[in-house]
Coordinates of C-alpha atoms in Angstrom, one line a residue:
M22 CA 15.6 -8.2 -23.3
K23 CA 14.7 -4.7 -24.4
R24 CA 11.3 -4.6 -26.1
F25 CA 9.8 -1.2 -25.2
V26 CA 11.3 2.3 -24.5
S27 CA 9.0 3.9 -22.0
M28 CA 8.4 7.7 -21.8
L29 CA 10.1 9.3 -18.7
L30 CA 9.6 12.9 -17.6
G31 CA 9.6 14.6 -14.2
V32 CA 6.9 17.2 -13.9
A33 CA 5.9 19.2 -10.8
S34 CA 2.3 20.5 -10.6
S35 CA -0.5 21.0 -8.1
L36 CA -3.0 18.3 -7.6
L37 CA -6.8 18.7 -7.8
L38 CA -8.3 16.3 -5.3
T39 CA -11.7 15.1 -4.0
A40 CA -11.8 14.0 -0.5
F41 CA -14.4 12.3 1.8
P42 CA -14.3 11.4 5.7
V43 CA -14.4 7.8 6.8
L44 CA -14.7 7.2 10.5
G45 CA -13.8 10.0 12.9
G46 CA -11.3 12.3 11.1
N47 CA -9.7 9.8 8.9
Q48 CA -10.0 10.8 5.3
I49 CA -9.9 9.3 1.8
T50 CA -8.7 11.4 -1.1
I51 CA -9.0 10.4 -4.8
I52 CA -5.4 10.7 -6.2
A53 CA -5.5 8.9 -9.6
G54 CA -8.0 7.8 -12.0
G55 CA -11.7 8.9 -12.6
G56 CA -10.7 11.0 -15.6
T57 CA -11.3 10.3 -19.4
Q58 CA -7.8 10.8 -20.8
L59 CA -5.6 7.9 -21.8
P60 CA -2.3 7.8 -19.6
Q61 CA 0.2 10.1 -20.9
V62 CA 3.5 11.6 -19.2
G63 CA 2.7 15.1 -17.8
L64 CA -1.0 14.6 -17.2
Q65 CA -2.6 15.0 -13.8
A66 CA -3.3 11.6 -12.4
T67 CA -6.9 12.5 -11.7
A68 CA -7.5 13.4 -15.4
V69 CA -6.5 9.9 -16.6
S70 CA -8.8 6.9 -17.1
I71 CA -7.3 3.8 -15.5
D72 CA -8.4 0.1 -15.7
S73 CA -6.6 -1.7 -12.8
Y74 CA -6.9 -4.2 -10.0
V75 CA -3.6 -3.2 -8.3
S76 CA -1.3 -0.4 -7.4
K77 CA 1.8 -0.4 -5.2
V78 CA 3.7 2.4 -3.7
D79 CA 7.7 2.5 -3.6
V80 CA 10.0 3.8 -1.0
S81 CA 9.9 7.2 -2.5
G82 CA 6.2 7.6 -2.6
N83 CA 5.7 7.0 -6.3
I84 CA 2.6 4.9 -7.1
Y85 CA 2.8 2.2 -9.6
I86 CA -0.6 1.3 -11.3
A87 CA -0.9 -1.9 -13.3
E88 CA -2.7 -1.3 -16.6
D89 CA -4.5 -4.3 -17.8
D90 CA -5.5 -3.4 -21.3
Y91 CA -9.2 -3.4 -20.7
N92 CA -9.2 -0.2 -22.7
E93 CA -8.8 -1.3 -26.3
N94 CA -7.2 2.2 -27.2
L95 CA -4.1 1.4 -25.1
P96 CA -1.0 -0.3 -26.9
G97 CA -0.7 -3.1 -24.3
R98 CA -0.5 -4.0 -20.7
G99 CA 2.2 -2.8 -18.3
F100 CA 2.0 0.0 -15.7
V101 CA 1.8 3.7 -15.2
R102 CA 3.8 5.7 -12.5
V103 CA 2.5 8.6 -10.7
N104 CA 4.9 10.8 -8.7
N105 CA 4.6 12.7 -5.5
F106 CA 3.2 15.7 -7.4
G107 CA 0.3 13.7 -8.6
V108 CA 1.5 13.7 -12.1
V109 CA 1.9 10.7 -14.4
D110 CA 5.7 10.6 -15.1
E111 CA 6.1 7.2 -16.6
V112 CA 4.0 5.0 -19.0
L113 CA 5.2 1.4 -19.9
L114 CA 2.8 -0.5 -22.0
D115 CA 4.0 -3.5 -23.9
P116 CA 2.0 -5.3 -26.6
G117 CA 4.2 -8.4 -25.8
F118 CA 2.4 -8.7 -22.3
I119 CA -0.5 -11.1 -23.5
E120 CA -1.9 -11.9 -20.1
Y121 CA -3.7 -9.7 -17.6
I122 CA -1.8 -8.6 -14.6
D123 CA -3.2 -9.4 -11.1
D124 CA -0.6 -7.7 -8.9
L125 CA 2.8 -6.1 -9.0
A126 CA 5.7 -5.4 -6.6
V127 CA 8.4 -2.8 -6.6
D128 CA 11.7 -3.4 -4.8
S129 CA 14.1 -0.7 -3.1
S130 CA 16.1 -0.5 -6.2
G131 CA 13.1 0.5 -8.4
N132 CA 12.6 -2.9 -10.2
V133 CA 9.0 -3.7 -10.9
Y134 CA 7.7 -7.3 -10.9
L135 CA 4.7 -8.2 -13.0
P136 CA 3.1 -11.6 -12.6
F137 CA 0.9 -12.8 -15.4
H138 CA -2.1 -14.7 -14.1
N139 CA -2.4 -17.6 -16.6
Q140 CA 0.9 -17.3 -18.4
F141 CA 2.6 -18.7 -15.2
C142 CA 5.5 -16.4 -15.0
V143 CA 6.7 -13.2 -13.5
Y144 CA 8.5 -10.3 -15.6
K145 CA 11.1 -8.0 -14.2
V146 CA 11.2 -4.4 -15.4
T147 CA 14.3 -2.5 -14.4
P148 CA 14.6 1.3 -13.9
T149 CA 16.4 1.3 -17.3
K150 CA 13.3 -0.4 -18.9
E151 CA 15.0 -3.8 -19.5
I152 CA 12.3 -6.4 -19.5
S153 CA 13.0 -10.1 -18.7
V154 CA 11.4 -13.2 -17.5
Y155 CA 12.4 -13.3 -13.8
A156 CA 10.5 -16.5 -12.6
G157 CA 8.7 -19.3 -14.3
V158 CA 8.5 -20.6 -17.9
C159 CA 5.8 -18.4 -19.7
G160 CA 3.1 -20.7 -20.9
A161 CA 3.9 -23.7 -19.0
S162 CA 2.2 -24.5 -15.7
G163 CA 3.4 -26.8 -12.8
Y164 CA 5.1 -27.1 -9.6
S165 CA 8.8 -27.9 -10.0
G166 CA 12.3 -26.5 -9.9
D167 CA 13.2 -25.8 -6.3
N168 CA 16.8 -25.0 -5.5
G169 CA 17.4 -24.1 -9.1
P170 CA 17.1 -21.1 -11.3
A171 CA 13.7 -19.5 -11.1
T172 CA 13.6 -19.1 -14.8
S173 CA 13.6 -22.9 -15.2
A174 CA 11.0 -23.6 -12.6
L175 CA 7.2 -24.2 -13.3
L176 CA 4.7 -22.1 -11.6
E177 CA 1.1 -22.4 -11.2
T178 CA -1.6 -19.6 -11.5
I179 CA -0.2 -16.5 -9.8
E180 CA -2.4 -13.9 -8.2
S181 CA 0.0 -12.1 -5.8
V182 CA 3.6 -11.2 -5.4
A183 CA 5.6 -9.4 -2.7
V184 CA 9.2 -8.3 -2.3
D185 CA 11.1 -7.8 1.0
L186 CA 13.8 -5.3 1.9
E187 CA 16.5 -7.9 1.0
G188 CA 15.1 -8.0 -2.6
N189 CA 13.6 -11.6 -2.2
L190 CA 10.4 -12.1 -4.2
Y191 CA 7.5 -14.1 -3.0
I192 CA 4.9 -15.7 -5.3
N193 CA 1.6 -17.3 -4.3
N194 CA 0.2 -20.4 -5.9
Y195 CA -3.4 -19.6 -6.3
H196 CA -4.7 -22.6 -8.3
G197 CA -3.3 -26.2 -8.6
T198 CA -1.2 -27.2 -5.5
P199 CA -2.8 -25.6 -2.4
G200 CA -1.1 -23.7 0.4
V201 CA 2.1 -23.0 -1.6
I202 CA 4.3 -19.9 -1.4
R203 CA 7.5 -19.9 -3.5
K204 CA 10.5 -17.6 -3.0
V205 CA 13.1 -16.3 -5.4
D206 CA 16.2 -14.9 -3.8
R207 CA 18.5 -12.2 -5.1
Q208 CA 20.5 -14.7 -6.9
G209 CA 17.5 -16.0 -8.8
I210 CA 17.2 -19.3 -7.0
I211 CA 13.8 -20.5 -6.2
T212 CA 12.6 -22.5 -3.2
T213 CA 9.3 -23.3 -1.6
L214 CA 8.7 -21.2 1.5
L215 CA 5.4 -22.6 2.6
N216 CA 3.8 -25.9 1.6
D217 CA 0.8 -26.4 3.8
P218 CA -2.1 -28.1 1.8
T219 CA -4.5 -27.7 4.9
L220 CA -4.6 -24.0 4.3
G221 CA -6.2 -24.4 0.7
S222 CA -5.9 -21.4 -1.6
V223 CA -3.3 -18.7 -0.7
T224 CA -5.2 -15.7 -2.1
D225 CA -4.3 -12.5 -3.7
S226 CA -2.9 -10.5 -0.8
L227 CA 0.9 -11.2 0.1
Y228 CA 2.5 -8.5 2.2
S229 CA 6.2 -8.5 3.6
D230 CA 6.7 -6.4 6.6
G231 CA 10.4 -5.9 6.1
I232 CA 11.6 -7.7 9.2
G233 CA 11.2 -11.2 7.9
N234 CA 7.6 -11.9 8.1
L235 CA 5.2 -12.7 5.4
Y236 CA 1.5 -12.1 5.6
F237 CA -1.2 -13.8 3.5
Y238 CA -4.9 -14.6 3.5
A239 CA -6.2 -18.2 3.2
R240 CA -9.8 -18.2 2.1
D241 CA -10.6 -21.6 3.0
Q242 CA -9.7 -20.9 6.5
G243 CA -11.0 -17.4 6.6
K244 CA -7.9 -16.2 8.3
V245 CA -4.7 -14.1 7.8
Y246 CA -1.6 -16.0 8.5
K247 CA 1.9 -14.9 9.3
T248 CA 5.0 -16.9 8.2
D249 CA 8.7 -16.2 8.9
L250 CA 11.6 -16.8 6.5
A251 CA 12.1 -20.3 8.0
G252 CA 8.6 -21.3 7.0
G253 CA 7.1 -21.1 10.4
N254 CA 3.3 -20.3 10.1
V255 CA 0.8 -18.9 12.7
A256 CA -2.7 -17.5 12.5
F257 CA -2.6 -13.6 12.7
A258 CA -6.1 -12.5 12.3
G259 CA -9.6 -13.8 11.8
S260 CA -11.8 -16.2 13.7
G261 CA -12.6 -18.3 10.7
T262 CA -16.1 -17.0 10.3
N263 CA -17.0 -14.5 7.6
G264 CA -18.3 -11.2 8.7
H265 CA -17.3 -8.1 10.4
S266 CA -17.0 -7.8 14.2
G267 CA -14.6 -7.6 17.1
D268 CA -13.3 -4.2 17.3
G269 CA -11.1 -3.8 20.3
L270 CA -10.4 -7.4 20.8
S271 CA -7.8 -9.8 19.7
A272 CA -7.6 -10.0 15.9
L273 CA -7.9 -13.8 16.2
A274 CA -11.3 -13.4 17.8
A275 CA -12.7 -11.1 15.1
N276 CA -14.8 -12.1 12.4
I277 CA -13.4 -10.6 9.0
G278 CA -14.5 -10.8 5.3
D279 CA -12.5 -12.2 2.3
V280 CA -9.4 -10.2 2.5
I281 CA -8.2 -8.8 -0.8
G282 CA -5.4 -6.6 0.5
I283 CA -2.8 -6.6 3.3
A284 CA -0.4 -3.7 4.0
G285 CA 1.6 -2.4 7.0
D286 CA 3.4 0.6 8.4
K287 CA 6.8 1.2 10.1
W288 CA 5.0 1.3 13.5
G289 CA 4.2 -2.5 13.2
N290 CA 0.6 -2.0 12.3
V291 CA -0.8 -4.3 9.8
F292 CA -3.9 -3.3 7.7
I293 CA -6.4 -5.6 5.9
A294 CA -9.1 -4.6 3.4
Y295 CA -12.3 -6.5 2.6
G296 CA -15.8 -6.0 1.6
F297 CA -18.8 -7.3 3.4
E298 CA -22.6 -6.7 2.9
G299 CA -22.2 -3.7 0.7
T300 CA -19.5 -2.0 2.7
N301 CA -15.8 -1.6 2.2
Y302 CA -13.7 -2.0 5.4
I303 CA -10.1 -1.1 6.3
R304 CA -9.0 -2.7 9.7
K305 CA -5.9 -2.2 11.6
I306 CA -4.1 -5.0 13.7
D307 CA -1.6 -3.0 16.0
A308 CA 1.7 -4.3 17.4
N309 CA -0.3 -5.9 20.4
G310 CA -2.6 -7.9 18.0
I311 CA -5.7 -5.7 18.7
I312 CA -8.1 -5.1 15.8
T313 CA -10.0 -2.0 15.0
T314 CA -11.9 -0.6 12.1
V315 CA -10.1 2.6 10.7
A316 CA -12.3 3.2 7.6
S317 CA -15.7 2.0 6.4
W318 CA -17.9 3.3 3.6
P319 CA -20.6 2.0 1.3
Y320 CA -19.7 0.5 -2.1
D321 CA -19.7 3.6 -4.4
G322 CA -20.0 1.5 -7.6
S323 CA -17.1 -0.6 -7.2
S324 CA -15.0 -2.0 -4.3
I325 CA -11.4 -2.2 -3.0
A326 CA -9.2 -4.5 -5.0
R327 CA -5.7 -4.0 -3.3
I328 CA -4.0 -1.8 -0.8
S329 CA -0.4 -0.7 0.0
A330 CA 1.3 1.8 2.3
D331 CA 3.9 4.5 2.0
G332 CA 6.5 5.6 4.4
D333 CA 4.2 8.3 6.2
G334 CA 1.7 5.6 7.1
S335 CA -0.9 6.5 4.5
I336 CA -2.7 3.6 3.0
F337 CA -3.3 3.4 -0.8
L338 CA -6.5 1.8 -2.1
T339 CA -6.9 0.5 -5.6
I340 CA -10.6 0.7 -6.4
H341 CA -11.7 -1.9 -9.2
N342 CA -11.1 -0.7 -12.6
N343 CA -11.6 3.0 -11.6
R344 CA -9.2 4.9 -9.4
I345 CA -6.6 5.1 -6.7
D346 CA -7.7 6.5 -3.3
K347 CA -5.4 7.6 -0.3
L348 CA -6.5 6.9 3.2
T349 CA -4.8 9.4 5.6
F350 CA -5.1 9.4 9.4
D351 CA -5.7 12.3 12.0
P352 CA -2.3 13.5 13.2
E353 CA -1.3 12.2 16.7
V354 CA 1.0 14.1 19.0
S355 CA 2.8 11.7 21.4
S356 CA 4.8 14.3 23.3
L357 CA 5.4 18.0 23.6
T358 CA 8.8 19.1 24.8
P359 CA 9.1 21.1 26.9
A360 CA 5.5 21.0 28.2
D361 CA 5.8 24.3 29.8
G362 CA 7.5 27.7 29.0
S363 CA 6.9 31.2 27.9
G364 CA 6.3 33.1 24.7
G365 CA 9.2 32.5 22.2
Q366 CA 10.1 29.1 23.6
V367 CA 11.1 26.6 21.0
V368 CA 9.2 23.3 21.5
K369 CA 9.2 20.0 19.7
L370 CA 5.9 18.0 18.9
A371 CA 6.7 14.3 18.4
G372 CA 4.1 12.0 16.9
R373 CA 3.0 10.7 13.5
Y374 CA 0.7 11.5 10.5
F375 CA 1.9 15.0 10.4
L376 CA 2.7 14.5 6.6
N377 CA 4.7 17.2 5.0
R378 CA 3.7 20.7 5.9
G379 CA 2.5 21.8 2.4
A380 CA 0.6 25.0 2.2
G381 CA -1.9 24.5 5.0
G382 CA 0.0 22.8 7.9
T383 CA -0.4 24.8 11.3
V384 CA 0.3 24.3 14.9
T385 CA -2.0 26.5 17.3
F386 CA -1.4 27.3 20.9
G387 CA -4.9 28.3 22.4
G388 CA -6.0 29.2 19.0
V389 CA -2.9 31.3 18.2
Q390 CA -0.8 30.2 15.2
A391 CA 2.8 29.4 16.2
Q392 CA 5.9 30.1 14.0
V393 CA 6.9 26.7 12.5
L394 CA 10.7 26.0 12.4
S395 CA 10.6 22.7 10.8
W396 CA 8.1 20.1 9.9
S397 CA 8.3 16.4 9.1
N398 CA 5.9 13.4 9.3
E399 CA 7.0 12.7 12.9
M400 CA 8.4 15.9 14.3
I401 CA 7.4 19.6 14.2
V402 CA 9.6 22.3 15.8
C403 CA 8.0 25.5 16.5
K404 CA 7.9 28.7 18.7
V405 CA 5.4 29.4 21.4
P406 CA 3.3 32.5 20.5
Q407 CA 3.7 35.5 22.7
G408 CA 0.9 36.9 24.9
L409 CA -0.6 33.6 26.1
T410 CA -1.5 32.9 29.8
R411 CA -2.3 29.8 31.8
T412 CA -2.6 26.3 30.2
V413 CA -3.5 26.2 26.6
P414 CA -4.4 23.5 24.1
V415 CA -2.0 22.7 21.4
I416 CA -3.4 21.4 18.2
V417 CA -1.8 20.3 14.9
T418 CA -3.7 20.7 11.7
T419 CA -2.2 19.0 8.5
K420 CA -2.3 20.6 4.9
D421 CA -5.4 18.4 4.2
G422 CA -7.3 19.8 7.1
Q423 CA -7.0 16.9 9.5
V424 CA -6.9 17.8 13.2
S425 CA -5.0 16.2 16.1
P426 CA -6.5 15.8 19.6
A427 CA -5.1 18.6 21.9
V428 CA -2.2 18.3 24.2
S429 CA -1.5 20.9 26.9
F430 CA 1.2 23.5 27.3
R431 CA 1.5 25.3 30.6
V432 CA 2.5 29.0 30.1
R433 CA 4.9 30.3 32.8

């Protein structure tokens, strides 16, 4: 049903940012929130005041921020969208949304799914702003309806949702029947993907990796689990002891805190977020199952509430009721082809975390800036500067000032 016509406007503008380093050269930048103005289309996201526990990034890099109506001046609950230029380009706030929003999900078609905590249902908002109940019977709690229409099924308290590349929606069951995750397929049929009472509460941290695996945190066990689409379930990270330890070891041997966010990138890395003893932590589990800490910083008045990731591998952090931060990593050069040559030679640097070039991206050979022919997040093509001799270090500097470790180029 159509209940609200949102404002939609594309605006391009520069972005005023505040950044600070966290571990090595990894950097966090404030990209939304922290301002004083109510959300309006056309405003810089950093000028806006937000009240949110969750944000998610879509395939195009737009950030959807759930607005939970803590500010009495807002007309209702819903979401605010921030585009790639750091500008608010959509505001959808509906007075008909009467419960607070604990999570949201965005599919590849631009549909937004909003679960309402104690209303026991999930709403769907299409790109044309049609709003309808997608799963559950609003106001009625229970656990029933498998193999039938999701809109006839009873759900219990919802704290997290996730959507995969096929458009299947996953819903956690936070209170009531323990260890349950429900699935709604693209035809709107609901089933139970996971039903394991020994896990206890499946908390607010569902993540789908796009290749058939779903990750979640079970607080009673102190572990992150991975389940496939057939319902097979294995422990993925955490020893079962609350804490912070184990960098460089198997993720299963590491102590972790109460995980409140899980995200992943296209290289098979999975990131988890938690707070422990006054410190925020972001940890990475690589494709080999090894865990490391990639960011940590003291609580700065509030803590992380959720995380998500974009196509470039940047991690977006929702900070409780305050702002959205972006964690970016130092660029990595995996190969330089060819690795030797003379001035004017065209070379390719393959790697990751180069971002887009922007105004400040550079490649230097022995401190001399190269002519860049093309630049993407994973590939840079440039010309070797003239007048160089011997072997020189090649360094990539991103538009945000983050610097890669040097690789060598031999001048013939």
